[in-house]
XYZ file of C-alpha atoms in Angstrom:
708
model
C -45.792 -46.060 19.439
C -44.348 -45.442 15.992
C -46.082 -42.077 15.717
C -44.941 -41.016 19.182
C -41.360 -42.072 18.510
C -41.208 -40.217 15.205
C -42.731 -37.077 16.755
C -40.350 -37.089 19.702
C -37.256 -37.571 17.553
C -38.308 -34.807 15.157
C -39.140 -32.433 18.019
C -35.754 -33.087 19.618
C -34.052 -32.445 16.291
C -35.877 -29.122 15.887
C -34.541 -27.775 19.202
C -31.062 -29.279 18.892
C -27.944 -27.149 18.265
C -28.038 -28.228 14.622
C -31.275 -26.278 14.171
C -29.983 -23.148 15.896
C -29.627 -21.152 12.628
C -33.405 -21.275 12.048
C -34.453 -20.737 15.672
C -34.382 -16.962 15.498
C -36.703 -16.995 12.495
C -39.676 -17.215 14.843
C -39.065 -13.677 16.130
C -38.363 -12.318 12.658
C -41.506 -13.829 11.140
C -43.739 -12.886 14.057
C -42.515 -9.286 13.929
C -43.402 -9.089 10.249
C -46.761 -10.850 10.641
C -47.824 -8.655 13.538
C -46.957 -5.566 11.508
C -48.910 -6.827 8.480
C -51.940 -7.986 10.469
C -52.266 -5.458 13.278
C -50.257 -2.501 11.965
C -48.864 0.145 14.313
C -49.812 -0.526 17.942
C -49.076 2.982 19.287
C -48.968 6.563 18.113
C -45.310 7.437 17.378
C -45.806 10.708 19.282
C -46.218 8.595 22.435
C -42.757 7.019 22.000
C -40.610 7.708 25.116
C -37.478 7.825 22.919
C -36.749 10.129 20.007
C -33.776 10.146 17.654
C -31.676 13.099 16.567
C -30.328 11.818 13.269
C -26.999 12.735 11.790
C -28.313 11.959 8.337
C -27.700 12.678 4.688
C -29.434 16.024 5.068
C -26.976 17.002 7.792
C -23.997 15.919 5.715
C -25.192 18.064 2.792
C -26.081 21.171 4.761
C -23.793 24.131 5.521
C -21.826 24.377 7.789
C -21.423 20.587 8.017
C -20.992 19.910 4.319
C -17.600 18.269 3.625
C -16.525 18.846 7.246
C -15.329 15.986 9.524
C -17.538 15.292 12.509
C -14.883 16.335 15.032
C -15.492 19.884 13.772
C -19.211 19.625 14.566
C -18.742 19.625 18.340
C -19.846 23.194 18.968
C -23.105 22.695 17.032
C -23.718 19.330 18.693
C -23.399 21.080 22.041
C -25.867 23.743 20.855
C -28.511 21.147 19.873
C -27.894 19.112 23.061
C -28.508 22.148 25.229
C -31.627 23.084 23.263
C -33.208 19.633 23.693
C -32.467 19.536 27.415
C -33.767 23.047 27.900
C -36.887 21.926 26.019
C -37.576 19.418 28.805
C -35.846 16.223 27.658
C -35.305 13.880 30.600
C -31.954 12.599 29.412
C -29.840 12.534 26.253
C -27.579 9.727 25.062
C -25.012 9.474 22.298
C -24.906 6.465 19.967
C -21.992 8.166 18.209
C -18.505 8.235 19.684
C -16.159 11.145 18.851
C -12.839 9.677 19.965
C -10.683 12.639 18.965
C -10.623 16.417 19.378
C -9.376 19.064 16.989
C -7.631 20.675 19.935
C -5.392 17.609 20.246
C -4.215 17.731 16.625
C -0.427 17.702 16.215
C -0.526 18.574 12.535
C 1.941 21.470 11.858
C 0.159 24.709 11.177
C 2.225 27.918 10.673
C 4.778 28.207 13.409
C 3.059 25.720 15.688
C 0.578 22.832 15.869
C -3.023 22.938 14.603
C -4.300 22.006 18.049
C -2.599 24.993 19.603
C -4.110 27.339 17.019
C -7.684 26.129 17.683
C -7.428 25.843 21.439
C -10.911 26.253 22.905
C -12.648 24.929 19.774
C -14.594 22.332 21.812
C -15.337 24.697 24.691
C -19.073 25.088 23.985
C -19.535 21.352 23.532
C -17.645 20.514 26.717
C -19.566 23.114 28.668
C -22.842 21.623 27.446
C -21.673 18.170 28.460
C -20.490 19.336 31.847
C -23.705 21.178 32.610
C -25.858 18.227 31.562
C -23.736 15.647 33.396
C -23.974 17.656 36.606
C -27.756 17.096 36.432
C -27.432 13.468 35.313
C -28.992 14.276 31.951
C -26.358 13.094 29.484
C -24.759 9.727 28.776
C -21.908 9.256 26.321
C -21.293 5.994 24.556
C -18.302 3.716 24.343
C -17.637 0.523 22.419
C -16.046 -2.292 24.407
C -13.715 -4.784 22.780
C -10.096 -5.681 22.172
C -9.645 -2.125 20.954
C -12.255 -0.156 22.843
C -13.487 3.114 21.403
C -13.855 5.877 24.002
C -14.885 9.534 23.802
C -12.019 12.015 23.711
C -10.297 12.804 26.993
C -11.922 16.226 27.205
C -15.364 14.689 26.859
C -14.617 12.064 29.488
C -13.553 14.738 31.949
C -16.590 16.860 31.163
C -18.998 14.010 31.949
C -17.076 12.879 35.040
C -15.536 9.785 33.494
C -17.484 6.498 33.775
C -20.193 8.107 35.823
C -21.868 9.166 32.583
C -20.362 6.793 29.991
C -22.071 3.517 29.085
C -21.391 0.641 26.613
C -23.088 0.670 23.207
C -22.355 -2.988 22.377
C -25.232 -5.126 21.185
C -25.794 -8.916 21.082
C -25.798 -10.881 17.830
C -27.171 -14.389 17.465
C -25.328 -17.159 15.651
C -26.818 -15.971 12.352
C -25.468 -12.405 12.876
C -28.947 -11.022 13.554
C -29.531 -8.589 16.427
C -32.562 -9.769 18.388
C -31.376 -8.990 21.895
C -29.492 -6.280 23.750
C -27.134 -6.816 26.700
C -28.302 -5.443 30.018
C -24.885 -4.895 31.563
C -21.124 -5.477 31.268
C -18.511 -6.159 33.947
C -15.956 -3.308 33.850
C -13.140 -3.374 36.375
C -15.137 -5.730 38.580
C -18.246 -3.547 38.585
C -21.510 -4.237 36.778
C -22.060 -1.445 34.282
C -25.546 -0.998 32.682
C -25.620 -0.584 28.919
C -26.608 2.669 27.236
C -30.300 1.785 26.771
C -30.678 0.533 30.348
C -29.021 3.653 31.731
C -31.191 6.001 29.676
C -34.416 4.197 30.666
C -33.375 4.128 34.335
C -32.661 7.872 34.393
C -35.922 8.625 32.619
C -37.773 6.593 35.254
C -35.755 8.156 38.102
C -34.494 4.842 39.443
C -31.516 2.519 39.238
C -31.465 -0.999 37.746
C -31.134 -3.926 40.138
C -29.315 -7.116 39.108
C -29.475 -10.537 40.772
C -26.878 -13.286 40.762
C -28.484 -14.945 37.705
C -28.038 -11.840 35.569
C -31.730 -10.894 35.663
C -32.553 -7.225 35.960
C -35.413 -5.402 37.626
C -36.123 -1.804 36.676
C -38.682 0.183 38.642
C -40.296 -3.105 39.704
C -40.289 -4.526 36.155
C -38.484 -7.863 35.865
C -37.017 -7.695 32.391
C -37.580 -10.982 30.513
C -34.744 -12.579 28.592
C -34.124 -16.117 27.370
C -30.378 -15.504 27.018
C -28.858 -14.561 30.404
C -28.111 -10.846 30.932
C -29.998 -9.795 27.782
C -33.430 -8.501 26.909
C -35.261 -9.622 23.772
C -36.163 -6.599 21.686
C -39.784 -5.997 20.731
C -39.512 -4.061 17.470
C -42.446 -2.276 15.906
C -42.815 -2.573 12.145
C -42.246 0.183 9.620
C -39.950 3.189 9.946
C -42.091 5.741 11.788
C -42.460 4.122 15.199
C -39.696 6.283 16.717
C -39.865 10.041 15.940
C -36.727 11.117 14.074
C -35.420 14.655 13.719
C -32.680 15.777 11.345
C -29.702 17.230 13.201
C -29.355 19.915 10.523
C -32.944 21.100 11.063
C -32.548 21.145 14.860
C -29.295 23.126 14.589
C -31.095 25.738 12.469
C -33.950 25.756 14.988
C -31.505 26.268 17.874
C -29.780 29.102 16.029
C -33.065 30.986 15.719
C -33.794 30.122 19.392
C -37.232 28.521 18.797
C -37.730 27.272 22.360
C -41.410 26.451 21.804
C -40.507 23.882 19.156
C -38.089 22.093 21.462
C -40.584 22.111 24.348
C -43.331 20.775 22.048
C -41.356 17.803 20.749
C -38.744 16.991 23.402
C -40.447 17.587 26.717
C -40.292 14.382 28.779
C -38.444 12.454 26.068
C -35.287 10.359 25.994
C -33.138 11.847 23.242
C -30.585 9.672 21.419
C -28.077 11.170 19.005
C -26.978 8.762 16.280
C -26.255 8.295 12.618
C -29.047 7.406 10.187
C -27.121 6.852 6.984
C -27.355 4.436 4.061
C -24.098 2.575 4.734
C -22.804 3.459 8.206
C -23.769 1.586 11.379
C -26.460 -0.576 9.727
C -27.603 -3.704 11.562
C -29.753 -6.689 10.612
C -32.374 -7.242 13.324
C -35.526 -9.252 13.982
C -37.274 -6.384 12.222
C -35.617 -7.321 8.930
C -38.891 -8.448 7.294
C -40.848 -5.430 8.574
C -38.604 -2.448 7.919
C -39.589 0.782 6.203
C -37.942 3.659 4.390
C -36.043 5.555 7.082
C -35.918 9.321 7.267
C -36.434 12.358 9.479
C -40.170 12.757 8.971
C -41.052 14.496 12.225
C -42.450 18.043 11.879
C -39.677 20.446 10.911
C -38.685 23.672 12.618
C -36.739 25.504 9.910
C -36.795 25.520 6.124
C -33.099 26.131 5.599
C -32.344 22.585 4.412
C -34.077 19.973 2.306
C -35.129 16.643 3.843
C -33.326 13.597 2.436
C -34.839 10.125 2.823
C -33.689 6.719 1.662
C -34.735 5.763 -1.853
C -35.820 2.239 -0.997
C -36.470 -0.069 1.899
C -33.658 -2.318 3.074
C -33.575 -5.202 5.507
C -31.232 -3.336 7.864
C -31.886 -0.474 10.260
C -29.631 2.206 11.742
C -28.029 1.062 14.989
C -29.474 3.997 16.928
C -32.957 2.499 16.556
C -31.844 -0.623 18.423
C -31.095 1.447 21.522
C -34.226 3.554 21.068
C -36.366 0.399 20.827
C -34.766 -1.003 23.980
C -35.505 2.236 25.843
C -39.138 2.110 24.725
C -39.449 -1.559 25.728
C -38.035 -0.917 29.186
C -40.184 2.121 29.899
C -43.361 0.574 28.423
C -42.570 -2.801 30.066
C -43.229 -4.706 26.832
C -39.953 -6.456 26.108
C -40.515 -9.723 24.261
C -41.131 -12.791 26.418
C -39.621 -15.952 24.918
C -40.563 -19.435 26.111
C -37.878 -21.693 27.575
C -36.253 -24.756 25.990
C -38.576 -27.278 27.679
C -41.740 -25.514 26.564
C -40.331 -25.133 23.033
C -39.697 -28.881 22.981
C -43.204 -29.668 24.236
C -44.859 -27.390 21.670
C -42.728 -28.853 18.876
C -43.535 -32.389 20.072
C -47.282 -31.658 20.171
C -47.382 -30.240 16.638
C -45.116 -33.032 15.369
C -47.422 -35.627 16.954
C -50.467 -34.138 15.229
C -48.635 -34.099 11.898
C -47.422 -37.676 12.302
C -50.916 -38.823 13.320
C -52.426 -37.221 10.226
C -49.784 -38.878 8.038
C -50.496 -42.231 9.695
C -54.284 -42.065 9.332
C -54.799 -40.326 5.994
C -53.506 -40.393 2.464
C -50.425 -38.203 1.887
C -52.348 -35.466 0.072
C -54.986 -35.254 2.801
C -52.316 -35.380 5.500
C -50.364 -32.578 3.820
C -53.517 -30.475 3.600
C -54.293 -31.111 7.276
C -50.704 -30.188 8.170
C -50.963 -26.955 6.181
C -54.181 -25.984 7.957
C -52.612 -26.821 11.326
C -49.521 -24.706 10.595
C -51.623 -21.750 9.417
C -53.760 -21.916 12.563
C -50.666 -22.244 14.733
C -48.987 -19.237 13.137
C -52.197 -17.227 13.495
C -52.355 -18.068 17.208
C -48.674 -17.193 17.650
C -49.205 -13.859 15.877
C -52.044 -12.983 18.226
C -49.915 -13.956 21.225
C -47.032 -11.842 19.911
C -49.350 -8.843 19.852
C -49.113 -9.166 23.652
C -45.286 -9.507 23.550
C -45.359 -13.305 24.006
C -43.161 -14.986 21.403
C -44.311 -18.561 20.870
C -42.012 -20.688 18.711
C -43.075 -21.247 15.107
C -39.821 -22.273 13.427
C -39.278 -25.302 15.683
C -42.861 -26.649 15.440
C -42.827 -26.050 11.692
C -39.552 -27.911 11.257
C -40.525 -30.709 13.657
C -43.962 -31.243 12.092
C -42.590 -31.163 8.553
C -39.967 -33.761 9.465
C -42.580 -35.869 11.259
C -44.964 -35.663 8.291
C -42.269 -36.711 5.826
C -40.857 -39.396 8.129
C -44.270 -40.950 8.819
C -45.243 -40.970 5.155
C -41.869 -42.522 4.341
C -42.276 -45.143 7.072
C -45.717 -46.048 5.812
C -44.506 -46.335 2.261
C -41.432 -48.409 3.058
C -42.649 -50.513 5.976
C -46.222 -50.219 7.222
C -48.161 -50.091 3.940
C -45.954 -52.436 1.941
C -48.111 -55.497 2.566
C -51.274 -53.409 2.247
C -50.276 -52.142 -1.176
C -49.342 -55.652 -2.278
C -52.757 -57.021 -1.268
C -54.549 -54.057 -2.781
C -52.732 -54.485 -6.065
C -53.238 -58.252 -6.050
C -57.005 -58.137 -5.448
C -57.821 -54.916 -7.330
C -58.765 -56.733 -10.542
C -60.889 -59.374 -8.782
C -62.618 -57.806 -5.781
C -64.679 -54.661 -5.311
C -62.740 -51.712 -3.855
C -65.020 -51.637 -0.808
C -64.331 -55.301 -0.167
C -60.591 -54.722 -0.390
C -60.765 -51.751 1.982
C -62.877 -53.698 4.440
C -60.432 -56.591 4.270
C -57.441 -54.330 4.876
C -59.147 -52.482 7.723
C -59.937 -55.735 9.505
C -56.485 -57.183 8.788
C -58.207 -60.375 7.621
C -57.973 -62.131 4.305
C -61.277 -62.753 2.500
C -63.109 -65.931 3.455
C -66.173 -67.867 2.345
C -69.545 -66.603 3.474
C -72.065 -63.882 2.842
C -74.962 -61.811 4.109
C -78.479 -61.005 2.962
C -78.903 -57.525 1.516
C -81.587 -55.642 -0.366
C -79.910 -54.869 -3.668
C -80.618 -54.021 -7.292
C -79.198 -56.313 -9.956
C -78.217 -54.888 -13.338
C -77.941 -57.339 -16.248
C -77.004 -56.320 -19.796
C -75.841 -57.895 -23.033
C -75.304 -56.950 -26.668
C -78.070 -57.491 -29.183
C -77.060 -59.915 -31.955
C -73.624 -60.477 -30.495
C -73.259 -63.980 -31.987
C -73.659 -62.677 -35.542
C -71.140 -59.899 -34.888
C -68.649 -62.356 -33.395
C -68.876 -64.599 -36.462
C -67.869 -61.756 -38.775
C -64.887 -60.432 -36.811
C -61.406 -61.789 -36.199
C -60.642 -62.766 -32.567
C -58.241 -59.848 -32.123
C -60.699 -57.291 -33.497
C -63.517 -58.765 -31.439
C -61.417 -58.609 -28.277
C -60.486 -54.986 -28.942
C -64.111 -54.050 -29.581
C -65.370 -55.800 -26.446
C -62.644 -54.353 -24.229
C -63.593 -50.820 -25.231
C -67.307 -51.518 -24.807
C -66.959 -53.251 -21.437
C -64.554 -50.584 -20.162
C -66.936 -47.781 -21.062
C -69.962 -49.495 -19.516
C -68.022 -50.440 -16.385
C -66.923 -46.839 -15.870
C -70.555 -45.722 -16.036
C -71.718 -48.395 -13.599
C -68.973 -47.681 -11.079
C -69.525 -43.944 -11.370
C -73.051 -44.522 -10.065
C -71.889 -46.712 -7.188
C -72.369 -50.104 -8.786
C -70.069 -53.096 -8.475
C -69.417 -55.228 -11.557
C -69.836 -58.792 -10.386
C -68.751 -60.571 -13.542
C -68.504 -60.508 -17.311
C -70.125 -63.392 -19.160
C -69.031 -63.022 -22.757
C -70.756 -59.824 -23.875
C -72.947 -59.719 -20.752
C -72.374 -57.561 -17.658
C -73.708 -58.530 -14.237
C -73.572 -55.635 -11.761
C -74.907 -55.054 -8.275
C -76.055 -51.810 -6.634
C -76.269 -51.734 -2.831
C -73.387 -54.133 -2.202
C -70.699 -54.375 -1.042
C -71.185 -50.722 -0.005
C -74.531 -49.817 1.544
C -76.587 -47.621 -0.779
C -80.157 -46.657 0.176
C -80.670 -45.323 -3.372
C -79.442 -48.488 -5.113
C -82.503 -48.776 -7.372
C -82.333 -45.138 -8.538
C -78.586 -45.379 -9.116
C -79.068 -48.505 -11.193
C -81.690 -46.711 -13.301
C -79.361 -43.728 -13.826
C -76.565 -46.087 -14.796
C -78.851 -47.751 -17.370
C -79.712 -44.405 -18.975
C -76.068 -43.310 -19.015
C -74.974 -46.650 -20.478
C -77.364 -46.057 -23.372
C -75.990 -42.547 -23.862
C -72.395 -43.798 -23.664
C -73.017 -46.536 -26.221
C -74.562 -44.001 -28.595
C -71.424 -41.870 -28.300
C -69.205 -44.897 -28.994
C -71.235 -45.782 -32.067
C -70.874 -42.217 -33.313
C -67.236 -41.448 -32.490
C -65.181 -44.599 -31.928
C -63.359 -46.023 -34.928
C -63.906 -49.569 -33.645
C -67.691 -49.123 -33.764
C -67.960 -47.748 -37.277
C -68.396 -51.116 -39.015
C -70.603 -52.706 -36.359
C -73.081 -50.468 -34.545
C -73.837 -52.082 -31.213
C -77.171 -52.166 -29.410
C -77.657 -53.386 -25.860
C -80.464 -54.748 -23.720
C -80.664 -54.112 -19.971
C -82.708 -55.789 -17.267
C -83.021 -54.332 -13.744
C -84.535 -56.012 -10.695
C -84.484 -55.273 -6.970
C -84.860 -57.656 -4.072
C -83.113 -59.525 -1.316
C -79.978 -61.384 -2.286
C -77.115 -63.193 -0.664
C -73.885 -61.248 -1.244
C -70.425 -62.373 -0.231
C -67.565 -64.663 -1.171
C -68.687 -67.758 -3.069
C -66.644 -70.608 -4.461
C -64.292 -73.220 -3.123
C -62.074 -72.869 -0.041
C -59.096 -72.290 -2.286
C -60.622 -70.054 -4.911
C -63.681 -67.827 -4.714
C -65.221 -64.551 -5.905
C -67.227 -61.789 -4.320
C -70.617 -62.166 -5.955
C -74.391 -62.045 -5.544
C -76.769 -64.992 -5.527
C -80.569 -65.108 -5.451
C -83.714 -65.323 -7.538
C -83.403 -61.525 -8.014
C -80.366 -62.158 -10.205
C -82.181 -64.718 -12.337
C -85.145 -62.390 -12.775
C -82.883 -59.528 -13.898
C -81.511 -61.885 -16.540
C -85.053 -62.783 -17.693
C -85.994 -59.094 -17.882
C -82.965 -58.398 -20.017
C -84.151 -61.141 -22.362
C -87.690 -59.715 -22.416
C -86.339 -56.677 -24.260
C -85.843 -58.923 -27.272
C -89.560 -59.699 -27.436
C -90.800 -56.150 -26.821
C -88.125 -54.381 -28.877
C -87.073 -52.236 -25.923
C -83.717 -51.385 -24.355
C -84.284 -51.168 -20.569
C -86.892 -53.162 -18.659
C -87.248 -53.134 -14.866
C -89.454 -54.981 -12.424
C -92.240 -53.309 -10.489
C -90.140 -53.665 -7.319
C -87.383 -51.533 -8.791
C -89.814 -48.940 -10.108
C -91.404 -48.572 -6.671
C -87.971 -47.861 -5.133
C -86.850 -45.272 -7.655
C -89.452 -42.647 -6.803
C -90.673 -39.953 -9.196
C -87.323 -39.004 -10.712
C -87.794 -41.348 -13.695
C -90.307 -41.699 -16.501
C -91.509 -45.324 -16.633
C -93.985 -46.985 -18.962
C -95.799 -50.079 -17.791
C -95.260 -52.594 -20.569
C -97.126 -55.704 -19.542
C -97.718 -58.319 -16.871
C -95.681 -61.440 -17.563
C -94.523 -64.786 -16.301
C -90.919 -65.672 -17.059
C -89.457 -69.106 -17.510
C -88.823 -70.820 -14.202
C -91.353 -68.688 -12.241
C -95.089 -69.150 -11.683
C -95.728 -65.774 -10.101
C -96.691 -62.984 -12.498
C -95.105 -59.535 -12.312
C -95.555 -56.202 -13.961
C -92.682 -54.929 -16.052
C -91.793 -51.349 -16.970
C -89.759 -49.686 -19.675
C -87.360 -46.906 -18.619
C -87.722 -44.029 -21.059
C -85.907 -41.058 -19.483
C -85.492 -38.912 -16.423
C -88.776 -37.225 -15.502
C -87.215 -33.819 -16.029
C -86.156 -34.760 -19.564
C -89.414 -36.350 -20.744
C -90.602 -34.946 -24.080
C -94.184 -34.157 -25.051
C -94.135 -36.984 -27.622
C -93.055 -39.448 -24.964
C -95.803 -38.264 -22.610
C -98.359 -38.855 -25.354
C -96.881 -42.291 -26.052
C -97.123 -43.274 -22.379
C -100.712 -42.031 -22.108
C -101.949 -43.856 -25.230
C -100.195 -47.057 -24.179
C -101.648 -46.896 -20.657
C -105.151 -46.427 -22.054
C -104.687 -49.320 -24.414
C -103.354 -51.577 -21.678
C -106.327 -50.769 -19.443
C -108.778 -51.652 -22.261
C -106.817 -54.830 -22.981
C -107.154 -56.045 -19.423
C -110.856 -55.128 -19.444
C -111.327 -57.363 -22.560
C -112.257 -54.315 -24.654
C -110.055 -55.458 -27.499
C -111.364 -53.191 -30.250
C -110.866 -50.068 -28.157
C -107.487 -51.379 -27.016
C -106.466 -51.813 -30.648
C -107.428 -48.205 -31.325
C -105.301 -46.826 -28.490
C -102.322 -49.024 -29.329
C -102.708 -48.238 -32.986
C -102.037 -44.543 -32.378
C -98.333 -45.338 -31.738
C -97.961 -48.650 -33.547
C -95.981 -47.172 -36.414
C -93.207 -45.837 -34.158
C -93.406 -48.081 -31.107
C -92.730 -51.826 -31.153
C -94.602 -52.696 -27.909
C -97.677 -50.774 -29.114
C -97.469 -52.533 -32.466
C -97.381 -55.971 -30.767
C -100.393 -55.195 -28.575
C -102.342 -53.658 -31.450
C -101.956 -56.828 -33.533
C -102.938 -59.106 -30.625
C -105.895 -56.896 -29.735
C -107.244 -56.981 -33.302
C -106.826 -60.771 -33.386
C -108.696 -61.262 -30.120
C -111.369 -58.793 -31.198
C -112.084 -61.067 -34.178
C -111.710 -64.267 -32.127
C -112.737 -63.466 -28.536
C -111.137 -65.731 -25.885
C -113.031 -67.784 -23.359
C -113.990 -66.663 -19.873
C -110.807 -68.168 -18.453
C -108.635 -65.787 -20.512
C -105.630 -64.514 -18.607
C -104.115 -61.086 -19.613
C -100.717 -62.234 -18.414
C -98.127 -63.092 -21.048
C -95.811 -66.069 -20.498
C -92.295 -65.733 -21.900
C -90.585 -69.040 -22.542
C -87.260 -67.675 -23.758
C -84.491 -66.726 -21.374
């Protein structure tokens, strides 16, 4: 219930009006990701719309250099006629020329300038009139408090509103253009916008509007989340819409290259507009996927030099907004956005997954799971956007991030408070697995245990009493803390649990409380590493320079009772059985044999072939009548030296002769290593003694150790 509540609240917050500024980011990011992942989806030559750019090249080329645009009308008419004669379906103007030189009232000689240049716009107006008669030209206007209209002569030439359409776009709350209006109400009539009108004329049909503001064009129901708008589906880069420099086309028209115009404009929608560095620039959902704009279509004439932008910016020329809308309408691939309810459900689902991960896992793991989930979600949304379906990514991202943080915070402040207190309280007294099991079951530890097959590890320091007599209590405590800490780290690294410290002794268990099928092998590895660690302490630690420590280790495997032992008010997690006592006796046997690690035959059988063992003897320990074979752990099998192999072989031969009552031969085998090996030296001396004084027939080759 807590997870669901957190997820729902965070999802609602992500789709609330407060989150509106980040909502449009989904389109912006998806546009960029699709461009980076999939690249260009279509050949630019297949674009239904092309742009005739009034660009920097045009402004720098004679006869337009340093001349106001209202003096360009004759040449604009020339290029317009050339494109239409080349087969263009329709031409639209994203530039508005609100004035005419013929209307100028500036004094000039004995009259007005307008009177002196009467007929200056004649060619332009004739081109407009001829094109409008065929329905092949649409002029633009800008609606607003102070509307901008074409000059009166242009309006008359195109038959007034019959061939004039609004150029206004739609900006979101963050001033980003992601949508384009479909129509405006003018004098009580629904007037299609420039892009809609151009697409409709290219398709040879008229747009149909219903009472909800939705539009159908040639059977295509235009999608739009905001009423009476379409969501633009921008391509990435700067070459998706073919762009021609007006200056180059004017030169081409002057030399009457009709083949060029037929080759590049036949069947196209032509839009005249400015493509300049500072004029009519708009921030759109393409802002993360723009390119360096310029007229890079094949040129007709070589009379002017192409001029392109020096760097990429996050804005695009406004003419490309209308060109993109035309392409979307004709190709029927306007962006489809999901509705508010579906956005909420998607955000709630992702938030629930994030909150669940934060509830079940540690914060780092939950954050990693959330990152993977977000990456997969964005990848899926990018693939969907390749088919014009815009799934939300900003809302799920925001909702899941809030849910992740809120759930982690709730756990820290409320849910895990008692858990952390118990964990901290028992950490120094119980095994971590016991604590985790206790917390998972929501039960405090209680008396009782279970029978397990375990390996018991028992160690102590050789000659500790003499060392303790020579040291001050503080120095002794410091020495022992470093020793016990180092040995404990080794034991726990191999999966062991330190049951207790008894002075200088360590009692550890492998195979409990956590199940470990390799408990015997792990105990043997821990014993070898403890020896290595102690050697490093003796060599490098300042505390060990005066007193070099040596340890003895006994290892035994068998069934034991493990659990909580003690009184009802105070108890410890421990292990109890004869296996523990035997491990203690084996540790003590090292003192007699002069060895470091002795294990029982049960342990050796469980460890497999990974270790090099030497059978030492068959013994009876104090408190037990049953004899057992004991083994010395020398090394890992892979690290056994040739000298050690020889030592093991000689000792085994000697032991076999000893048990066969061949004492002289046994003494010979043992004698080969007696100078460097304490166990061999002991057996060699005993064998020589028995060779001189043979025992009776009831002689038993089993040694009885009376010391603990």
